[in-house]
Amino acid sequence: GAVVSQHPSRVICKSGTSVKIECRSLDFQATTMFWYRQFPKQSLMLMATSNEGSKATYEQGVEKDKFLINHASLTLSTLTVTSAHPEDSSFYICSARDVGVDTEAFFGQGTRLTVV
Amino acid sequence: DAKTTQPNSMESNEEEPVHLPCNHSTISGTDYIHWYRQLPSQGPEYVIHGLTSNVNNRMASLAIAEDRKSSTLILHRATLRDAAVYYCILRDLAGGTSYGKLTFGQGTILTVHP
């Protein structure tokens, strides 16, 4: 099946700094990617939908100025957590849609962000 | 989106079959039933999906009730590697840019004992 790669898999940053997470579709073109966040022992919550070449669509309650999403190419979307705070510590997961596959979404392996 | 209800947790022994239930009484005619699972510290992975008929693949089987208000994911012989959170998700495949957007419930935590 199609492969989605996230980088880094784990990152620790200081409070107030920014962190960029990359999501790449390795063997297909993804016009749409999705960013999810998962707190410990909770389910995944969709943060935003990222469309190549256009602005991301954010879910209600997600601050677009804090979670910057860029989808500049058909194989790469990035999520930047700006001015990170300890409450932003979470597991961030991206998924991508392969237009040639109607059956499933493909997920990255996730990025564990810890803000200290 | 139509909602699904799953037990919080289930346990199984290795090599035994596991039946994971899901209720979706408000399912619409165009909703497909999808199952994903999430191993610890990993992103979710697709398991199986169906519309009306029972489905089999190399990972699992999906049994769908005749009225489609419930379904059961069947792992024929559980292994330790099957220990994960299993999510039952309804997905309208009508297309559009929202396609691929999944609404995750709490899922069922499956524990497999050696």
CSV table of N, CA and C in Angstrom, one decimal, chain B residues 9-62:
chain,number,residue,atom,x,y,z
B,9,SER,N,-13.1,-1.9,26.0
B,9,SER,CA,-11.9,-2.8,26.0
B,9,SER,C,-12.4,-4.2,25.8
B,10,MET,N,-11.5,-5.1,25.3
B,10,MET,CA,-11.8,-6.5,25.2
B,10,MET,C,-10.5,-7.2,25.4
B,11,GLU,N,-10.6,-8.5,25.8
B,11,GLU,CA,-9.4,-9.3,26.0
B,11,GLU,C,-9.5,-10.6,25.2
B,12,SER,N,-8.4,-11.1,24.8
B,12,SER,CA,-8.4,-12.4,24.1
B,12,SER,C,-7.1,-13.1,24.4
B,13,ASN,N,-7.1,-14.4,24.2
B,13,ASN,CA,-5.9,-15.2,24.3
B,13,ASN,C,-5.3,-15.4,22.9
B,14,GLU,N,-4.0,-15.5,22.9
B,14,GLU,CA,-3.3,-15.7,21.6
B,14,GLU,C,-3.8,-17.0,20.9
B,15,GLU,N,-3.9,-16.9,19.6
B,15,GLU,CA,-4.3,-18.0,18.8
B,15,GLU,C,-5.9,-18.2,18.8
B,16,GLU,N,-6.6,-17.5,19.6
B,16,GLU,CA,-8.0,-17.6,19.6
B,16,GLU,C,-8.7,-16.5,18.7
B,17,PRO,N,-9.9,-16.8,18.3
B,17,PRO,CA,-10.6,-15.7,17.5
B,17,PRO,C,-11.1,-14.6,18.4
B,18,VAL,N,-11.2,-13.4,17.8
B,18,VAL,CA,-11.7,-12.3,18.5
B,18,VAL,C,-12.8,-11.6,17.6
B,19,HIS,N,-13.9,-11.3,18.3
B,19,HIS,CA,-15.0,-10.7,17.6
B,19,HIS,C,-15.2,-9.3,18.3
B,20,LEU,N,-14.9,-8.3,17.5
B,20,LEU,CA,-15.0,-6.9,18.0
B,20,LEU,C,-16.3,-6.2,17.5
B,21,PRO,N,-17.3,-5.9,18.3
B,21,PRO,CA,-18.5,-5.4,17.9
B,21,PRO,C,-18.6,-3.9,17.7
B,22,CYS,N,-19.5,-3.5,16.8
B,22,CYS,CA,-19.7,-2.0,16.6
B,22,CYS,C,-21.1,-1.8,16.3
B,23,ASN,N,-21.7,-0.9,17.0
B,23,ASN,CA,-23.1,-0.5,16.7
B,23,ASN,C,-23.2,0.8,16.0
B,24,HIS,N,-24.0,0.9,15.0
B,24,HIS,CA,-24.1,2.1,14.2
B,24,HIS,C,-25.6,2.2,13.7
B,25,SER,N,-26.4,2.5,14.7
B,25,SER,CA,-27.9,2.4,14.4
B,25,SER,C,-28.4,3.5,13.5
B,26,THR,N,-27.6,4.6,13.4
B,26,THR,CA,-28.0,5.8,12.6
B,26,THR,C,-27.3,5.8,11.2
B,27,ILE,N,-26.8,4.7,10.9
B,27,ILE,CA,-26.0,4.6,9.6
B,27,ILE,C,-27.0,5.0,8.4
B,28,SER,N,-26.4,5.7,7.4
B,28,SER,CA,-27.2,6.1,6.3
B,28,SER,C,-26.9,5.1,5.1
B,29,GLY,N,-27.7,5.2,4.1
B,29,GLY,CA,-27.5,4.3,3.0
B,29,GLY,C,-26.2,4.4,2.2
B,30,THR,N,-25.5,5.5,2.3
B,30,THR,CA,-24.3,5.7,1.6
B,30,THR,C,-23.1,5.6,2.5
B,31,ASP,N,-23.3,5.3,3.7
B,31,ASP,CA,-22.1,5.1,4.7
B,31,ASP,C,-21.5,3.7,4.5
B,32,TYR,N,-20.2,3.8,4.3
B,32,TYR,CA,-19.4,2.5,4.4
B,32,TYR,C,-18.9,2.4,5.8
B,33,ILE,N,-18.7,1.1,6.2
B,33,ILE,CA,-18.2,0.8,7.5
B,33,ILE,C,-16.7,0.5,7.4
B,34,HIS,N,-15.9,1.3,8.0
B,34,HIS,CA,-14.5,1.1,8.0
B,34,HIS,C,-13.9,0.7,9.3
B,35,TRP,N,-12.9,-0.1,9.3
B,35,TRP,CA,-12.2,-0.4,10.6
B,35,TRP,C,-10.7,0.0,10.4
B,36,TYR,N,-10.2,0.7,11.4
B,36,TYR,CA,-8.8,1.0,11.4
B,36,TYR,C,-8.3,0.5,12.8
B,37,ARG,N,-7.0,0.3,12.9
B,37,ARG,CA,-6.4,0.0,14.2
B,37,ARG,C,-5.2,0.8,14.4
B,38,GLN,N,-4.9,1.1,15.7
B,38,GLN,CA,-3.7,1.9,16.0
B,38,GLN,C,-2.9,1.1,17.0
B,39,LEU,N,-1.7,0.7,16.6
B,39,LEU,CA,-0.8,0.0,17.5
B,39,LEU,C,-0.2,1.1,18.4
B,40,PRO,N,0.4,0.7,19.5
B,40,PRO,CA,0.9,1.7,20.5
B,40,PRO,C,2.0,2.6,19.8
B,41,SER,N,1.8,3.9,20.0
B,41,SER,CA,2.8,4.9,19.5
B,41,SER,C,2.9,4.9,18.0
B,42,GLN,N,1.9,4.5,17.3
B,42,GLN,CA,1.9,4.5,15.8
B,42,GLN,C,0.7,5.2,15.3
B,43,GLY,N,0.7,5.6,14.0
B,43,GLY,CA,-0.5,6.1,13.4
B,43,GLY,C,-1.4,5.0,13.0
B,44,PRO,N,-2.7,5.3,12.8
B,44,PRO,CA,-3.7,4.2,12.5
B,44,PRO,C,-3.3,3.5,11.2
B,45,GLU,N,-3.8,2.3,11.1
B,45,GLU,CA,-3.7,1.6,9.8
B,45,GLU,C,-5.0,1.0,9.4
B,46,TYR,N,-5.3,1.0,8.1
B,46,TYR,CA,-6.5,0.4,7.6
B,46,TYR,C,-6.6,-1.1,7.9
B,47,VAL,N,-7.8,-1.5,8.2
B,47,VAL,CA,-8.0,-3.0,8.4
B,47,VAL,C,-8.9,-3.5,7.3
B,48,ILE,N,-10.1,-3.0,7.2
B,48,ILE,CA,-11.1,-3.5,6.3
B,48,ILE,C,-12.2,-2.6,6.2
B,49,HIS,N,-13.0,-2.7,5.2
B,49,HIS,CA,-14.2,-1.9,5.1
B,49,HIS,C,-15.3,-2.7,4.3
B,50,GLY,N,-16.5,-2.3,4.4
B,50,GLY,CA,-17.6,-2.9,3.7
B,50,GLY,C,-18.8,-2.0,3.6
B,51,LEU,N,-19.8,-2.4,2.8
B,51,LEU,CA,-21.0,-1.7,2.7
B,51,LEU,C,-22.2,-2.5,3.1
B,52,THR,N,-22.4,-3.6,2.5
B,52,THR,CA,-23.6,-4.5,2.9
B,52,THR,C,-23.2,-5.9,3.1
B,53,SER,N,-22.3,-6.4,2.2
B,53,SER,CA,-21.9,-7.8,2.3
B,53,SER,C,-20.7,-8.0,3.2
B,54,ASN,N,-20.6,-9.2,3.7
B,54,ASN,CA,-19.5,-9.6,4.6
B,54,ASN,C,-18.2,-9.5,3.7
B,55,VAL,N,-17.1,-9.2,4.3
B,55,VAL,CA,-15.9,-9.0,3.6
B,55,VAL,C,-14.7,-9.7,4.3
B,56,ASN,N,-13.8,-10.3,3.5
B,56,ASN,CA,-12.6,-10.9,4.0
B,56,ASN,C,-11.4,-10.3,3.4
B,57,ASN,N,-10.4,-10.2,4.1
B,57,ASN,CA,-9.0,-9.9,3.6
B,57,ASN,C,-8.0,-10.6,4.4
B,58,ARG,N,-6.7,-10.3,4.1
B,58,ARG,CA,-5.7,-11.1,4.8
B,58,ARG,C,-5.6,-10.8,6.3
B,59,MET,N,-6.1,-9.6,6.7
B,59,MET,CA,-6.0,-9.2,8.1
B,59,MET,C,-7.2,-9.7,8.9
B,60,ALA,N,-8.4,-9.6,8.3
B,60,ALA,CA,-9.6,-9.8,9.1
B,60,ALA,C,-10.8,-10.1,8.3
B,61,SER,N,-11.9,-10.3,8.9
B,61,SER,CA,-13.2,-10.4,8.3
B,61,SER,C,-14.1,-9.4,8.9
B,62,LEU,N,-15.1,-9.0,8.1
B,62,LEU,CA,-16.1,-8.0,8.5
B,62,LEU,C,-17.4,-8.6,8.3
